[in-house]
Structure formats: C-alpha cells, structure tokens
CSV table of C-alpha atoms and ligand atoms in Angstrom, one decimal:
chain,number,residue,atom,x,y,z
N,1469,UNK,CA,-15.2,-0.4,6.4
N,1470,UNK,CA,-11.8,1.0,5.4
N,1471,UNK,CA,-10.1,-0.5,2.3
N,1472,UNK,CA,-6.4,-0.5,2.7
N,1473,UNK,CA,-4.1,-0.9,-0.4
N,1474,UNK,CA,-0.7,-2.4,0.2
N,1475,UNK,CA,2.0,-3.7,-2.2
N,1476,UNK,CA,5.5,-3.0,-3.6
N,1477,UNK,CA,6.5,0.4,-4.9
N,1478,UNK,CA,4.8,1.3,-8.2
N,1479,UNK,CA,2.1,-1.4,-7.8
N,1480,UNK,CA,-0.5,1.2,-8.4
N,1481,UNK,CA,-1.8,1.8,-4.8
N,1482,UNK,CA,-2.2,5.6,-5.1
N,1483,UNK,CA,-3.8,5.5,-8.6
N,1484,UNK,CA,-6.2,2.7,-7.6
N,1485,UNK,CA,-6.9,4.6,-4.4
N,1486,UNK,CA,-7.9,7.7,-6.3
N,1487,UNK,CA,-9.9,5.7,-8.8
N,1488,UNK,CA,-11.8,3.8,-6.0
N,1489,UNK,CA,-12.5,7.1,-4.2
N,1490,UNK,CA,-14.1,8.6,-7.3
N,1491,UNK,CA,-16.1,5.5,-8.0
N,1492,UNK,CA,-17.4,5.0,-4.4
N,1493,UNK,CA,-17.5,8.8,-3.5
N,1494,UNK,CA,-15.3,8.0,-0.5
N,1495,UNK,CA,-12.3,9.9,0.8
N,1496,UNK,CA,-8.8,8.6,0.0
N,1497,UNK,CA,-5.8,9.0,2.3
N,1498,UNK,CA,-2.3,8.4,1.1
N,1499,UNK,CA,0.0,7.5,4.0
N,1500,UNK,CA,3.1,8.8,2.2
N,1501,UNK,CA,1.4,12.1,1.8
N,1502,UNK,CA,0.4,12.1,5.5
N,1503,UNK,CA,4.1,11.5,6.4
N,1504,UNK,CA,5.3,14.3,4.2
N,1505,UNK,CA,2.7,16.7,5.7
N,1506,UNK,CA,3.7,15.9,9.2
N,1507,UNK,CA,7.4,16.2,8.5
N,1508,UNK,CA,7.0,19.2,6.2
N,1509,UNK,CA,9.4,17.5,3.8
N,1510,UNK,CA,9.3,15.3,0.8
N,1511,UNK,CA,10.1,11.6,1.3
N,1512,UNK,CA,13.6,11.8,-0.4
N,1513,UNK,CA,14.4,14.7,1.9
N,1514,UNK,CA,13.3,12.8,5.0
N,1515,UNK,CA,15.6,9.9,4.0
N,1516,UNK,CA,18.4,12.3,3.2
N,1517,UNK,CA,18.2,14.4,6.4
N,1518,UNK,CA,17.0,12.2,9.2
N,1519,UNK,CA,17.4,8.7,7.6
N,1520,UNK,CA,15.2,5.7,7.0
N,1521,UNK,CA,14.7,4.8,10.7
N,1522,UNK,CA,13.1,8.2,11.4
N,1523,UNK,CA,11.0,7.7,8.2
N,1524,UNK,CA,9.9,4.3,9.4
N,1525,UNK,CA,9.0,5.7,12.9
N,1526,UNK,CA,6.7,8.3,11.3
N,1527,UNK,CA,5.3,5.6,9.0
N,1528,UNK,CA,4.4,3.4,12.0
N,1529,UNK,CA,2.8,6.4,13.6
N,1530,UNK,CA,0.5,7.2,10.7
N,1531,UNK,CA,-0.2,3.5,10.1
N,1532,UNK,CA,-1.5,3.2,13.7
N,1533,UNK,CA,-3.9,6.1,13.0
N,1534,UNK,CA,-5.6,4.1,10.2
N,1535,UNK,CA,-8.1,2.5,12.7
N,1536,UNK,CA,-9.5,6.0,13.3
N,1537,UNK,CA,-10.7,6.3,9.8
N,1538,UNK,CA,-14.1,5.1,8.6
N,1539,UNK,CA,-15.2,4.0,5.1
N,1540,UNK,CA,-12.0,5.5,3.8
N,1541,UNK,CA,-9.7,4.2,1.0
N,1542,UNK,CA,-6.1,4.1,2.4
N,1543,UNK,CA,-3.1,3.8,0.1
N,1544,UNK,CA,0.1,2.9,2.0
N,1545,UNK,CA,3.8,3.1,1.2
N,1546,UNK,CA,5.5,-0.1,-0.1
N,1547,UNK,CA,7.5,-0.6,3.1
N,1548,UNK,CA,4.6,-0.2,5.5
N,1549,UNK,CA,4.5,-3.9,6.1
N,1550,UNK,CA,8.1,-4.2,7.2
N,1551,UNK,CA,7.3,-3.8,10.9
N,1552,UNK,CA,5.2,-6.4,12.7
N,1553,UNK,CA,3.3,-3.7,14.6
N,1554,UNK,CA,2.3,-2.1,11.3
N,1555,UNK,CA,1.1,-5.4,9.8
N,1556,UNK,CA,-1.1,-5.9,12.9
N,1557,UNK,CA,-2.4,-2.3,12.8
N,1558,UNK,CA,-3.3,-2.6,9.1
N,1559,UNK,CA,-5.2,-5.8,9.5
N,1560,UNK,CA,-7.2,-4.4,12.4
N,1561,UNK,CA,-8.1,-1.2,10.5
N,1562,UNK,CA,-10.0,-2.7,7.6
N,1563,UNK,CA,-10.0,-4.9,4.5
N,1564,UNK,CA,-6.4,-5.1,3.3
N,1565,UNK,CA,-5.7,-5.7,-0.4
N,1566,UNK,CA,-2.3,-6.6,-1.7
N,1567,UNK,CA,-1.6,-5.3,-5.2
N,1568,UNK,CA,0.9,-7.8,-6.4
N,1569,UNK,CA,3.0,-6.4,-9.3
N,1570,UNK,CA,5.9,-7.8,-11.4
N,1571,UNK,CA,9.6,-6.7,-11.3
N,1572,UNK,CA,9.3,-5.7,-15.0
N,1573,UNK,CA,6.4,-3.3,-14.2
N,1574,UNK,CA,8.2,-1.9,-11.2
N,1575,UNK,CA,11.3,-1.2,-13.4
N,1576,UNK,CA,9.2,0.3,-16.2
N,1577,UNK,CA,7.2,2.6,-13.9
N,1578,UNK,CA,10.1,3.8,-11.7
N,1579,UNK,CA,12.9,4.3,-14.3
N,1580,UNK,CA,14.4,7.8,-14.4
N,1581,UNK,CA,12.4,8.9,-11.4
N,1582,UNK,CA,13.9,10.3,-8.2
N,1583,UNK,CA,11.0,10.2,-5.8
N,1584,UNK,CA,11.8,6.8,-4.3
N,1585,UNK,CA,15.0,6.7,-2.3
N,1586,UNK,CA,15.2,2.9,-2.2
N,1587,UNK,CA,15.1,2.6,-5.9
N,1588,UNK,CA,17.6,5.5,-6.5
N,1589,UNK,CA,19.9,5.0,-9.5
N,1590,UNK,CA,17.7,2.7,-11.6
N,1591,UNK,CA,17.9,-0.8,-10.1
N,1592,UNK,CA,18.4,-3.9,-12.2
N,1593,UNK,CA,15.5,-6.4,-12.6
N,1594,UNK,CA,17.4,-8.8,-10.4
N,1595,UNK,CA,17.8,-6.2,-7.6
N,1596,UNK,CA,14.1,-5.3,-7.8
N,1597,UNK,CA,13.2,-9.0,-7.8
N,1598,UNK,CA,15.3,-9.7,-4.7
N,1599,UNK,CA,13.8,-6.8,-2.8
N,1600,UNK,CA,10.2,-7.9,-3.8
N,1601,UNK,CA,10.9,-11.5,-2.8
N,1602,UNK,CA,12.2,-10.4,0.6
N,1603,UNK,CA,8.9,-8.6,1.3
N,1604,UNK,CA,6.5,-11.1,-0.2
N,1605,UNK,CA,5.8,-12.9,3.1
N,1606,UNK,CA,5.0,-9.6,4.8
N,1607,UNK,CA,2.5,-8.6,2.1
N,1608,UNK,CA,1.0,-12.0,2.5
N,1609,UNK,CA,0.7,-11.8,6.2
N,1610,UNK,CA,-0.8,-8.4,6.2
N,1611,UNK,CA,-3.5,-8.9,3.6
N,1612,UNK,CA,-6.9,-10.5,3.3
N,1613,UNK,CA,-6.9,-10.4,-0.5
N,1614,UNK,CA,-4.1,-10.6,-3.2
N,1615,UNK,CA,-4.6,-9.3,-6.7
N,1616,UNK,CA,-2.1,-9.8,-9.5
N,1617,UNK,CA,-2.5,-6.3,-10.9
N,1618,UNK,CA,-0.7,-7.0,-14.2
N,1619,UNK,CA,-3.6,-9.3,-15.2
N,1620,UNK,CA,-6.3,-6.6,-14.8
N,1621,UNK,CA,-7.3,-3.1,-15.6
N,1622,UNK,CA,-8.4,-0.6,-12.9
N,1623,UNK,CA,-12.1,-1.3,-13.5
N,1624,UNK,CA,-11.6,-5.1,-13.0
N,1625,UNK,CA,-9.5,-4.6,-9.9
N,1626,UNK,CA,-12.2,-2.3,-8.5
N,1627,UNK,CA,-14.8,-5.0,-9.2
N,1628,UNK,CA,-12.7,-7.8,-7.6
N,1629,UNK,CA,-12.3,-5.7,-4.5
N,1630,UNK,CA,-16.0,-4.7,-4.3
N,1631,UNK,CA,-17.1,-8.4,-4.7
N,1632,UNK,CA,-14.7,-9.6,-2.1
N,1633,UNK,CA,-15.7,-6.8,0.3
N,1634,UNK,CA,-19.4,-7.9,0.2
N,1635,UNK,CA,-18.4,-11.5,1.0
N,1636,UNK,CA,-16.0,-10.3,3.7
N,1637,UNK,CA,-18.7,-8.2,5.4
N,1638,UNK,CA,-21.2,-11.1,5.2
N,1639,UNK,CA,-18.6,-13.3,7.0
N,1640,UNK,CA,-17.9,-10.6,9.6
N,1641,UNK,CA,-21.7,-10.3,10.4
N,1642,UNK,CA,-22.0,-14.1,10.6
N,1643,UNK,CA,-19.4,-14.2,13.3
N,1644,UNK,CA,-21.3,-11.8,15.5
G,1870,LIG,C1,8.9,2.7,0.3
G,1870,LIG,C2,7.9,3.0,-0.6
G,1870,LIG,C3,7.5,4.4,-0.9
G,1870,LIG,C4,7.8,5.3,0.2
G,1870,LIG,C5,9.2,5.2,0.6
G,1870,LIG,C6,9.6,3.8,1.0
G,1870,LIG,C7,9.3,1.3,0.5
G,1870,LIG,O1,6.1,4.4,-1.2
G,1870,LIG,O2,7.0,5.0,1.3
G,1870,LIG,O3,10.0,5.7,-0.5
G,1870,LIG,O4,10.1,1.0,1.4
G,1870,LIG,O5,8.8,0.5,-0.3
G,1870,LIG,P1,5.4,3.9,-2.6
G,1870,LIG,O6,5.2,2.4,-2.4
G,1870,LIG,O7,4.1,4.6,-2.7
G,1870,LIG,O8,6.4,4.2,-3.7
C-alpha cells in the first residue's frame, strides 16, 4: 500500500518521506519533483512563466498517477488538496497522512527562502495562519490520519504511521 504525505508547506513531508523510505526500504516519490521534471523548470519558474493555474494542472496530472504506484511513499505539495479531483485521487491511491504543523514552524522553516512562490517575501504569522486555516478542511477531507508534527520527532511519527497502517490494512481485509 502507498503512504501519501500531505500537509501545509514546510510541514516536513519531503524529509519524512525520505526518512520513511530509508526505514522501510521503499521508494519515495516527491510530486513537486515530478512536476519540475515534466516541466523542465523549477517551481518558482513555472509560477513566473506560465502561472499558478498551469502549475495546478500539472499537479493534478501527477496526482492522478499516484494510483499506479505500489508500496511507495509519496510526498505531495502543500496545495495538492485544493482541487476536489485531487483529494479523491489521493484517497484512492493509498493511506493518506496529514502532517499538521503550526504557523510558527512554517514561518521558522521558510523565512529567507525563495523556493515557495506563495510564501514569497516572508509572510507574517497572521498571513500564514489565514492561509493554513483556509486549507484545513481540505487536508481533513483528504486524509485518513492526522498527526500534529510539532509534538513528535521523526521516529515517533514513523511509528505512529506504521501502527496506524497495520490497523488500516486489517480493516480493509475485514471488509473483503
Ligand atoms: C505549494 C506548495 C509547494 C509547491 C508549490 C505550491 C502550495 O510544495 O507545490 O510551491 O500551494 O502549498 P511544498 O508543500 O513541498 O512546499
């Protein structure tokens, strides 16, 4: 079964994805990276040259391919849940885990970095909070499991997901 990591920018999806891949000896796919490879451009460049809508179209395309992976860890971009079609595709592709972070951590981990067009120019805590709140229901709707990442280290998050996955698989088998 695939494990799909969703959550706001800088919630640790890519780092956890790499950590889980090492621990489980599985492959990790990063959807932002898939998008960049297909477009042959970095994400800031895509936003700058063809705009957010074209980026979201590519994002939907790679999101719908998730169901073709098997036993893979998939890290998504923070806005992957914005379209209903993506939310559906994610849930159908595996166990979806929402890494819930705090506005303070987002600010801390994104300050002075230029790789995220939507956070360009160092946003205030209030701006980050508002954006996070507007997306909360989408993360909720898309996920099977929510983890407050600021309360745990990587090892603990990994164990929470592994335990949940065992229960989840048992329930899926019981349904058959
Ligand atoms: C976005 C999140 C980014 C990237 C793009 C848009 C968003 O990914 O896909 O900049 O809308 O939240 P990360 O969550 O990996 O930063």
